[in-house]
Amino acid sequence: MNSRQEISELLASLLTDMFEVPPHSITPEARLYEDLDVDSIDAVDLIVELRGITGKQIDPDEFKTVRTVDDVVNAVARVVGIE
Amino acid sequence: MGARQDGFYWRVAATGTSFALFGLGGLVLGYVIFPVVSLLAPDRDTAVRRCRGLIHHSFRLFIGFMKGAGVLTWDVQGAAELRTPGQLVVANHPTLIDIVFLISMIPDATCIVKSDLYRNPFTRGPVRLAGYVANDSPEQLLRDGAAAIDSGTTLVVFPEGSRSVGSDLLTFRRGAAYLWLAARCPLRLVTITASPPTLAKGEKWYQIPHRRPHFHLAVRQWQAAEQAQPPAGSSARDVTREWQQYFHHEISA
């Protein structure tokens, strides 16, 4: 995983596979809870999955502040060391 | 609606007495009896189990009192199935006293409480001594819920999250399904109906129905569809959807 583009694609496929989010609704500005019906308990699952893929520890507390798809991409980019 | 029947004014008075008794019982149990039980118990697990046992018996007495006083009647289909230890009990939530009925039939039951109850000085003591699960953070809720089931306690969850509004169900939240998929424990679905409806959300205690209400609880075992582990997120959605359809069908039957 070495670009934001790859992270975005990975996240989109996870959201679709794990939470039945329709692919067309996944935009950078889409809000997880309000727009995509991904709630806090889903987010726990998402963190576990991302941890498995990236091999990096993602702080659940940091995840509490994410609101949009783009926020998640940023959070993942930070832990894997891409700015 | 019809005319006021079944000793209407007697039932208003008996309902008020029941509320008072419940509040008083809660104070005495939570602030006198539980602390003593906890002091006398050899360890915290034993203390928690004893306190839950006391709640179970108090609730039995309480629903017995309400029946005796003519507030309501009830019947249960499959009550024995609720006594299996270490299972998940998922129920719909039409009235204020659903949890009272369920805990009165489950010897060692825990439930999920608003984390506010852990912060309120009046409720903090009892909920802590009974070891009820706080809904603070999702990670903690899943962890504590699964730990309770592992230890042989039965966890009661209302996926509606709050009492139903009107005659239909609220949209089920998915936490209970996540828990079940993680714990892989026996599961019972309990359909609760009150007829005529009573103690619904937004009703005052004295707004009682014109006829004496009857509570019906139907317990059903739910089989896990053994599937090749799809991602937890999508199967939690499937499971939640199946439950919601089941309850919807049951309450509209």
mmCIF file of C-alpha atoms in Angstrom:
data_model
loop_
_atom_site.group_PDB
_atom_site.id
_atom_site.type_symbol
_atom_site.label_atom_id
_atom_site.label_comp_id
_atom_site.label_asym_id
_atom_site.label_seq_id
_atom_site.Cartn_x
_atom_site.Cartn_y
_atom_site.Cartn_z
ATOM 1 C CA MET A 1 0.000 0.000 0.000
ATOM 2 C CA ASN A 2 1.866 3.051 -1.102
ATOM 3 C CA SER A 3 -0.471 5.720 -2.329
ATOM 4 C CA ARG A 4 -3.601 7.462 -1.241
ATOM 5 C CA GLN A 5 -5.193 6.199 -4.415
ATOM 6 C CA GLU A 6 -4.603 2.590 -3.363
ATOM 7 C CA ILE A 7 -5.924 3.257 0.100
ATOM 8 C CA SER A 8 -9.077 4.811 -1.349
ATOM 9 C CA GLU A 9 -9.641 1.815 -3.574
ATOM 10 C CA LEU A 10 -9.055 -0.624 -0.736
ATOM 11 C CA LEU A 11 -11.435 1.268 1.525
ATOM 12 C CA ALA A 12 -14.121 1.404 -1.149
ATOM 13 C CA SER A 13 -13.921 -2.354 -1.671
ATOM 14 C CA LEU A 14 -14.029 -2.991 2.087
ATOM 15 C CA LEU A 15 -17.057 -0.762 2.556
ATOM 16 C CA THR A 16 -18.838 -2.551 -0.255
ATOM 17 C CA ASP A 17 -17.920 -6.071 0.857
ATOM 18 C CA MET A 18 -18.292 -5.620 4.583
ATOM 19 C CA PHE A 19 -21.219 -3.254 4.867
ATOM 20 C CA GLU A 20 -23.100 -3.484 1.588
ATOM 21 C CA VAL A 21 -22.428 0.160 0.841
ATOM 22 C CA PRO A 22 -23.417 0.870 -2.783
ATOM 23 C CA PRO A 23 -20.169 1.698 -4.667
ATOM 24 C CA HIS A 24 -21.594 4.830 -6.306
ATOM 25 C CA SER A 25 -22.292 6.430 -2.917
ATOM 26 C CA ILE A 26 -18.653 6.218 -1.814
ATOM 27 C CA THR A 27 -17.174 9.654 -2.401
ATOM 28 C CA PRO A 28 -14.442 11.401 -0.398
ATOM 29 C CA GLU A 29 -17.005 13.682 1.234
ATOM 30 C CA ALA A 30 -19.533 10.943 2.059
ATOM 31 C CA ARG A 31 -20.144 10.778 5.814
ATOM 32 C CA LEU A 32 -19.828 7.244 7.190
ATOM 33 C CA TYR A 33 -22.756 7.278 9.565
ATOM 34 C CA GLU A 34 -25.230 9.648 7.971
ATOM 35 C CA ASP A 35 -24.669 8.827 4.315
ATOM 36 C CA LEU A 36 -23.333 5.275 4.278
ATOM 37 C CA ASP A 37 -25.027 3.708 7.320
ATOM 38 C CA VAL A 38 -21.707 2.624 8.821
ATOM 39 C CA ASP A 39 -22.063 3.053 12.574
ATOM 40 C CA SER A 40 -19.553 3.025 15.408
ATOM 41 C CA ILE A 41 -19.840 -0.704 15.927
ATOM 42 C CA ASP A 42 -19.139 -1.295 12.225
ATOM 43 C CA ALA A 43 -16.129 0.979 12.553
ATOM 44 C CA VAL A 44 -14.649 -1.414 15.128
ATOM 45 C CA ASP A 45 -14.844 -4.140 12.524
ATOM 46 C CA LEU A 46 -13.361 -1.920 9.878
ATOM 47 C CA ILE A 47 -10.396 -1.100 12.117
ATOM 48 C CA VAL A 48 -9.741 -4.799 12.735
ATOM 49 C CA GLU A 49 -9.850 -5.466 9.010
ATOM 50 C CA LEU A 50 -7.570 -2.534 8.164
ATOM 51 C CA ARG A 51 -5.173 -3.647 10.865
ATOM 52 C CA GLY A 52 -5.026 -7.097 9.283
ATOM 53 C CA ILE A 53 -4.295 -5.674 5.844
ATOM 54 C CA THR A 54 -1.845 -2.923 6.742
ATOM 55 C CA GLY A 55 -0.208 -4.765 9.611
ATOM 56 C CA LYS A 56 -0.228 -1.437 11.444
ATOM 57 C CA GLN A 57 -1.957 -0.623 14.673
ATOM 58 C CA ILE A 58 -4.744 1.879 14.166
ATOM 59 C CA ASP A 59 -5.741 3.735 17.270
ATOM 60 C CA PRO A 60 -9.505 3.363 17.838
ATOM 61 C CA ASP A 61 -9.471 6.721 19.626
ATOM 62 C CA GLU A 62 -8.144 8.392 16.540
ATOM 63 C CA PHE A 63 -10.899 6.691 14.585
ATOM 64 C CA LYS A 64 -13.530 8.265 16.801
ATOM 65 C CA THR A 65 -12.904 11.602 15.136
ATOM 66 C CA VAL A 66 -13.311 10.379 11.563
ATOM 67 C CA ARG A 67 -16.509 11.471 9.883
ATOM 68 C CA THR A 68 -16.022 11.039 6.166
ATOM 69 C CA VAL A 69 -14.464 8.562 3.746
ATOM 70 C CA ASP A 70 -11.626 10.990 3.199
ATOM 71 C CA ASP A 71 -10.955 11.132 6.959
ATOM 72 C CA VAL A 72 -10.489 7.345 6.969
ATOM 73 C CA VAL A 73 -8.090 7.511 4.019
ATOM 74 C CA ASN A 74 -6.093 10.177 5.872
ATOM 75 C CA ALA A 75 -6.003 8.139 9.071
ATOM 76 C CA VAL A 76 -4.762 5.050 7.216
ATOM 77 C CA ALA A 77 -2.264 7.084 5.219
ATOM 78 C CA ARG A 78 -0.872 8.416 8.471
ATOM 79 C CA VAL A 79 -0.297 5.012 10.055
ATOM 80 C CA VAL A 80 1.313 3.555 6.948
ATOM 81 C CA GLY A 81 3.485 6.660 6.641
ATOM 82 C CA ILE A 82 2.170 8.498 3.596
ATOM 83 C CA GLU A 83 1.445 12.189 3.912
ATOM 84 C CA MET B 1 -61.420 1.914 23.106
ATOM 85 C CA GLY B 2 -64.689 1.098 24.914
ATOM 86 C CA ALA B 3 -65.788 1.909 28.436
ATOM 87 C CA ARG B 4 -63.466 1.789 31.416
ATOM 88 C CA GLN B 5 -63.595 -1.758 32.697
ATOM 89 C CA ASP B 6 -61.916 -4.227 35.033
ATOM 90 C CA GLY B 7 -62.011 -1.907 38.059
ATOM 91 C CA PHE B 8 -60.437 1.034 36.270
ATOM 92 C CA TYR B 9 -59.829 3.280 39.282
ATOM 93 C CA TRP B 10 -58.603 0.386 41.373
ATOM 94 C CA ARG B 11 -56.124 -0.378 38.593
ATOM 95 C CA VAL B 12 -54.937 3.257 38.504
ATOM 96 C CA ALA B 13 -54.260 3.103 42.244
ATOM 97 C CA ALA B 14 -52.620 -0.321 42.008
ATOM 98 C CA THR B 15 -50.451 0.877 39.108
ATOM 99 C CA GLY B 16 -49.315 3.866 41.166
ATOM 100 C CA THR B 17 -48.546 1.567 44.083
ATOM 101 C CA SER B 18 -46.526 -0.688 41.749
ATOM 102 C CA PHE B 19 -44.432 2.254 40.542
ATOM 103 C CA ALA B 20 -43.812 3.382 44.118
ATOM 104 C CA LEU B 21 -42.915 -0.139 45.180
ATOM 105 C CA PHE B 22 -40.511 -0.513 42.274
ATOM 106 C CA GLY B 23 -38.720 2.725 43.119
ATOM 107 C CA LEU B 24 -38.556 1.933 46.810
ATOM 108 C CA GLY B 25 -37.382 -1.614 46.128
ATOM 109 C CA GLY B 26 -34.660 -0.277 43.865
ATOM 110 C CA LEU B 27 -33.382 2.063 46.552
ATOM 111 C CA VAL B 28 -33.420 -0.560 49.296
ATOM 112 C CA LEU B 29 -31.793 -3.221 47.116
ATOM 113 C CA GLY B 30 -29.237 -0.900 45.562
ATOM 114 C CA TYR B 31 -28.183 1.031 48.627
ATOM 115 C CA VAL B 32 -28.812 -1.272 51.568
ATOM 116 C CA ILE B 33 -28.892 -4.897 50.512
ATOM 117 C CA PHE B 34 -26.389 -4.978 47.619
ATOM 118 C CA PRO B 35 -23.610 -3.250 49.567
ATOM 119 C CA VAL B 36 -24.064 -5.741 52.412
ATOM 120 C CA VAL B 37 -24.116 -8.705 49.999
ATOM 121 C CA SER B 38 -20.966 -7.382 48.340
ATOM 122 C CA LEU B 39 -19.180 -6.995 51.640
ATOM 123 C CA LEU B 40 -20.030 -10.536 52.667
ATOM 124 C CA ALA B 41 -19.124 -12.191 49.352
ATOM 125 C CA PRO B 42 -15.683 -13.791 49.018
ATOM 126 C CA ASP B 43 -15.000 -12.137 45.646
ATOM 127 C CA ARG B 44 -16.492 -9.715 43.163
ATOM 128 C CA ASP B 45 -17.878 -12.367 40.761
ATOM 129 C CA THR B 46 -19.803 -14.042 43.548
ATOM 130 C CA ALA B 47 -21.086 -10.678 44.757
ATOM 131 C CA VAL B 48 -22.321 -9.738 41.286
ATOM 132 C CA ARG B 49 -23.993 -13.118 40.791
ATOM 133 C CA ARG B 50 -25.756 -12.882 44.149
ATOM 134 C CA CYS B 51 -26.967 -9.357 43.437
ATOM 135 C CA ARG B 52 -28.364 -10.478 40.078
ATOM 136 C CA GLY B 53 -30.063 -13.395 41.782
ATOM 137 C CA LEU B 54 -31.711 -10.943 44.169
ATOM 138 C CA ILE B 55 -32.902 -8.803 41.264
ATOM 139 C CA HIS B 56 -34.311 -11.916 39.584
ATOM 140 C CA HIS B 57 -36.277 -12.899 42.689
ATOM 141 C CA SER B 58 -37.414 -9.335 43.390
ATOM 142 C CA PHE B 59 -38.739 -9.019 39.855
ATOM 143 C CA ARG B 60 -40.583 -12.319 40.230
ATOM 144 C CA LEU B 61 -42.208 -10.985 43.359
ATOM 145 C CA PHE B 62 -42.936 -7.721 41.621
ATOM 146 C CA ILE B 63 -44.744 -9.207 38.617
ATOM 147 C CA GLY B 64 -46.567 -11.480 41.062
ATOM 148 C CA PHE B 65 -47.645 -8.402 42.990
ATOM 149 C CA MET B 66 -48.899 -6.689 39.837
ATOM 150 C CA LYS B 67 -50.901 -9.749 38.876
ATOM 151 C CA GLY B 68 -52.304 -10.104 42.389
ATOM 152 C CA ALA B 69 -53.226 -6.420 42.524
ATOM 153 C CA GLY B 70 -55.018 -6.703 39.188
ATOM 154 C CA VAL B 71 -52.668 -4.398 37.245
ATOM 155 C CA LEU B 72 -52.034 -6.941 34.502
ATOM 156 C CA THR B 73 -51.982 -10.617 33.573
ATOM 157 C CA TRP B 74 -49.443 -12.530 31.541
ATOM 158 C CA ASP B 75 -48.513 -15.836 30.013
ATOM 159 C CA VAL B 76 -45.238 -17.172 28.668
ATOM 160 C CA GLN B 77 -44.696 -19.697 25.936
ATOM 161 C CA GLY B 78 -41.387 -21.544 26.360
ATOM 162 C CA ALA B 79 -40.285 -20.019 29.680
ATOM 163 C CA ALA B 80 -38.014 -23.001 30.418
ATOM 164 C CA GLU B 81 -35.879 -22.124 27.387
ATOM 165 C CA LEU B 82 -34.886 -18.873 29.036
ATOM 166 C CA ARG B 83 -33.160 -20.725 31.846
ATOM 167 C CA THR B 84 -30.268 -22.094 29.754
ATOM 168 C CA PRO B 85 -27.162 -20.326 31.085
ATOM 169 C CA GLY B 86 -24.844 -18.333 28.855
ATOM 170 C CA GLN B 87 -27.133 -17.380 26.028
ATOM 171 C CA LEU B 88 -28.177 -14.271 24.207
ATOM 172 C CA VAL B 89 -31.796 -13.184 24.551
ATOM 173 C CA VAL B 90 -33.027 -10.763 21.916
ATOM 174 C CA ALA B 91 -36.439 -9.180 22.412
ATOM 175 C CA ASN B 92 -38.649 -6.459 21.017
ATOM 176 C CA HIS B 93 -39.350 -3.585 23.354
ATOM 177 C CA PRO B 94 -42.981 -2.405 23.465
ATOM 178 C CA THR B 95 -43.261 -1.448 27.147
ATOM 179 C CA LEU B 96 -41.463 -0.044 30.151
ATOM 180 C CA ILE B 97 -41.441 -3.359 32.011
ATOM 181 C CA ASP B 98 -40.177 -5.781 29.326
ATOM 182 C CA ILE B 99 -36.883 -6.136 31.136
ATOM 183 C CA VAL B 100 -38.696 -6.847 34.405
ATOM 184 C CA PHE B 101 -40.514 -9.777 32.822
ATOM 185 C CA LEU B 102 -37.380 -11.137 31.178
ATOM 186 C CA ILE B 103 -35.140 -10.890 34.237
ATOM 187 C CA SER B 104 -37.877 -12.433 36.397
ATOM 188 C CA MET B 105 -37.570 -15.543 34.195
ATOM 189 C CA ILE B 106 -33.771 -15.661 33.843
ATOM 190 C CA PRO B 107 -31.887 -16.594 37.024
ATOM 191 C CA ASP B 108 -28.571 -14.950 36.062
ATOM 192 C CA ALA B 109 -29.248 -12.163 33.601
ATOM 193 C CA THR B 110 -27.357 -9.080 32.627
ATOM 194 C CA CYS B 111 -28.397 -6.294 30.323
ATOM 195 C CA ILE B 112 -26.983 -3.253 28.612
ATOM 196 C CA VAL B 113 -27.585 0.045 30.346
ATOM 197 C CA LYS B 114 -27.040 3.617 29.223
ATOM 198 C CA SER B 115 -23.619 4.711 30.405
ATOM 199 C CA ASP B 116 -25.413 7.683 32.009
ATOM 200 C CA LEU B 117 -26.634 5.257 34.668
ATOM 201 C CA TYR B 118 -22.995 4.625 35.556
ATOM 202 C CA ARG B 119 -22.482 8.366 36.020
ATOM 203 C CA ASN B 120 -25.680 9.247 37.863
ATOM 204 C CA PRO B 121 -24.958 9.088 41.626
ATOM 205 C CA PHE B 122 -28.378 7.521 42.288
ATOM 206 C CA THR B 123 -27.963 4.612 39.890
ATOM 207 C CA ARG B 124 -24.197 4.151 39.770
ATOM 208 C CA GLY B 125 -24.086 1.914 42.856
ATOM 209 C CA PRO B 126 -26.737 -0.637 41.877
ATOM 210 C CA VAL B 127 -25.774 -1.008 38.202
ATOM 211 C CA ARG B 128 -22.145 -1.492 39.157
ATOM 212 C CA LEU B 129 -22.918 -4.027 41.868
ATOM 213 C CA ALA B 130 -25.172 -5.946 39.461
ATOM 214 C CA GLY B 131 -22.412 -5.836 36.850
ATOM 215 C CA TYR B 132 -24.608 -4.469 34.073
ATOM 216 C CA VAL B 133 -22.870 -3.700 30.797
ATOM 217 C CA ALA B 134 -22.437 0.007 29.986
ATOM 218 C CA ASN B 135 -22.954 1.123 26.407
ATOM 219 C CA ASP B 136 -19.986 3.497 26.560
ATOM 220 C CA SER B 137 -17.895 2.474 23.587
ATOM 221 C CA PRO B 138 -18.668 -0.217 21.026
ATOM 222 C CA GLU B 139 -15.391 -2.077 21.630
ATOM 223 C CA GLN B 140 -16.068 -2.262 25.338
ATOM 224 C CA LEU B 141 -19.694 -3.247 24.866
ATOM 225 C CA LEU B 142 -18.753 -6.146 22.604
ATOM 226 C CA ARG B 143 -15.976 -7.239 24.941
ATOM 227 C CA ASP B 144 -18.009 -7.039 28.152
ATOM 228 C CA GLY B 145 -21.073 -8.618 26.560
ATOM 229 C CA ALA B 146 -19.088 -11.569 25.215
ATOM 230 C CA ALA B 147 -17.284 -11.986 28.546
ATOM 231 C CA ALA B 148 -20.606 -12.127 30.398
ATOM 232 C CA ILE B 149 -21.956 -14.820 28.068
ATOM 233 C CA ASP B 150 -18.701 -16.793 28.366
ATOM 234 C CA SER B 151 -19.044 -16.806 32.129
ATOM 235 C CA GLY B 152 -22.499 -18.393 31.878
ATOM 236 C CA THR B 153 -24.581 -15.253 32.272
ATOM 237 C CA THR B 154 -27.470 -14.604 29.900
ATOM 238 C CA LEU B 155 -27.354 -11.262 28.118
ATOM 239 C CA VAL B 156 -30.650 -9.561 27.299
ATOM 240 C CA VAL B 157 -30.613 -7.109 24.394
ATOM 241 C CA PHE B 158 -33.303 -4.973 22.802
ATOM 242 C CA PRO B 159 -32.017 -4.250 19.294
ATOM 243 C CA GLU B 160 -34.556 -1.455 18.946
ATOM 244 C CA GLY B 161 -32.379 0.416 21.455
ATOM 245 C CA SER B 162 -35.414 2.109 22.965
ATOM 246 C CA ARG B 163 -39.104 1.430 23.345
ATOM 247 C CA SER B 164 -41.093 1.043 20.123
ATOM 248 C CA VAL B 165 -43.189 3.971 19.000
ATOM 249 C CA GLY B 166 -46.714 3.021 18.016
ATOM 250 C CA SER B 167 -47.451 -0.524 16.946
ATOM 251 C CA ASP B 168 -44.382 -1.038 14.758
ATOM 252 C CA LEU B 169 -40.745 -1.791 15.546
ATOM 253 C CA LEU B 170 -37.936 0.737 15.507
ATOM 254 C CA THR B 171 -35.102 -0.042 13.131
ATOM 255 C CA PHE B 172 -32.901 -2.646 14.811
ATOM 256 C CA ARG B 173 -29.366 -1.620 15.708
ATOM 257 C CA ARG B 174 -26.692 -4.119 14.768
ATOM 258 C CA GLY B 175 -24.750 -4.455 18.019
ATOM 259 C CA ALA B 176 -26.640 -7.546 19.176
ATOM 260 C CA ALA B 177 -25.928 -9.331 15.896
ATOM 261 C CA TYR B 178 -22.223 -8.493 16.134
ATOM 262 C CA LEU B 179 -22.216 -9.857 19.653
ATOM 263 C CA TRP B 180 -23.951 -13.037 18.644
ATOM 264 C CA LEU B 181 -21.644 -13.626 15.684
ATOM 265 C CA ALA B 182 -18.650 -13.143 17.974
ATOM 266 C CA ALA B 183 -19.967 -15.197 20.888
ATOM 267 C CA ARG B 184 -21.579 -17.988 18.795
ATOM 268 C CA CYS B 185 -23.784 -18.791 21.763
ATOM 269 C CA PRO B 186 -27.333 -20.161 21.976
ATOM 270 C CA LEU B 187 -29.881 -17.551 21.010
ATOM 271 C CA ARG B 188 -33.499 -17.070 22.022
ATOM 272 C CA LEU B 189 -35.819 -14.550 20.448
ATOM 273 C CA VAL B 190 -38.614 -13.332 22.699
ATOM 274 C CA THR B 191 -41.639 -11.607 21.216
ATOM 275 C CA ILE B 192 -43.415 -9.432 23.752
ATOM 276 C CA THR B 193 -46.910 -8.105 23.173
ATOM 277 C CA ALA B 194 -49.124 -6.158 25.546
ATOM 278 C CA SER B 195 -52.793 -6.130 24.699
ATOM 279 C CA PRO B 196 -54.217 -3.570 24.964
ATOM 280 C CA PRO B 197 -50.926 -1.650 24.652
ATOM 281 C CA THR B 198 -49.687 -0.147 27.908
ATOM 282 C CA LEU B 199 -46.636 1.549 29.446
ATOM 283 C CA ALA B 200 -45.520 2.647 25.990
ATOM 284 C CA LYS B 201 -43.014 5.381 25.311
ATOM 285 C CA GLY B 202 -44.254 8.823 26.299
ATOM 286 C CA GLU B 203 -47.134 7.565 28.447
ATOM 287 C CA LYS B 204 -47.612 8.697 32.031
ATOM 288 C CA TRP B 205 -48.023 6.008 34.662
ATOM 289 C CA TYR B 206 -51.699 6.842 35.249
ATOM 290 C CA GLN B 207 -52.602 6.631 31.555
ATOM 291 C CA ILE B 208 -53.667 3.023 31.796
ATOM 292 C CA PRO B 209 -55.730 1.177 29.180
ATOM 293 C CA HIS B 210 -59.487 0.813 29.638
ATOM 294 C CA ARG B 211 -59.177 -2.942 29.941
ATOM 295 C CA ARG B 212 -56.677 -4.823 32.094
ATOM 296 C CA PRO B 213 -53.648 -5.472 29.846
ATOM 297 C CA HIS B 214 -52.398 -8.960 29.137
ATOM 298 C CA PHE B 215 -48.712 -9.561 28.402
ATOM 299 C CA HIS B 216 -47.776 -12.420 26.134
ATOM 300 C CA LEU B 217 -44.167 -13.575 25.819
ATOM 301 C CA ALA B 218 -43.245 -16.134 23.180
ATOM 302 C CA VAL B 219 -39.746 -17.605 23.389
ATOM 303 C CA ARG B 220 -38.225 -19.156 20.312
ATOM 304 C CA GLN B 221 -34.870 -20.744 19.741
ATOM 305 C CA TRP B 222 -32.972 -19.290 16.817
ATOM 306 C CA GLN B 223 -30.614 -21.484 14.845
ATOM 307 C CA ALA B 224 -27.353 -20.174 13.549
ATOM 308 C CA ALA B 225 -27.226 -20.562 9.808
ATOM 309 C CA GLU B 226 -23.838 -22.275 9.598
ATOM 310 C CA GLN B 227 -22.092 -20.308 6.947
ATOM 311 C CA ALA B 228 -18.557 -20.010 5.692
ATOM 312 C CA GLN B 229 -17.639 -16.954 7.771
ATOM 313 C CA PRO B 230 -18.511 -14.001 5.582
ATOM 314 C CA PRO B 231 -17.160 -10.667 6.850
ATOM 315 C CA ALA B 232 -18.780 -9.903 10.200
ATOM 316 C CA GLY B 233 -20.154 -6.588 8.935
ATOM 317 C CA SER B 234 -22.266 -8.061 6.178
ATOM 318 C CA SER B 235 -23.495 -11.010 8.199
ATOM 319 C CA ALA B 236 -24.407 -8.727 11.108
ATOM 320 C CA ARG B 237 -26.560 -6.906 8.580
ATOM 321 C CA ASP B 238 -28.125 -10.152 7.362
ATOM 322 C CA VAL B 239 -28.786 -11.412 10.877
ATOM 323 C CA THR B 240 -30.265 -8.106 11.998
ATOM 324 C CA ARG B 241 -32.495 -8.045 8.943
ATOM 325 C CA GLU B 242 -33.699 -11.603 9.618
ATOM 326 C CA TRP B 243 -34.484 -10.788 13.232
ATOM 327 C CA GLN B 244 -36.337 -7.654 12.314
ATOM 328 C CA GLN B 245 -38.410 -9.569 9.763
ATOM 329 C CA TYR B 246 -39.126 -12.291 12.306
ATOM 330 C CA PHE B 247 -40.332 -9.864 14.963
ATOM 331 C CA HIS B 248 -42.276 -7.825 12.455
ATOM 332 C CA HIS B 249 -44.072 -10.952 11.339
ATOM 333 C CA GLU B 250 -44.711 -12.059 14.939
ATOM 334 C CA ILE B 251 -46.171 -8.779 16.157
ATOM 335 C CA SER B 252 -48.340 -8.266 13.092
ATOM 336 C CA ALA B 253 -49.697 -11.809 13.247
#
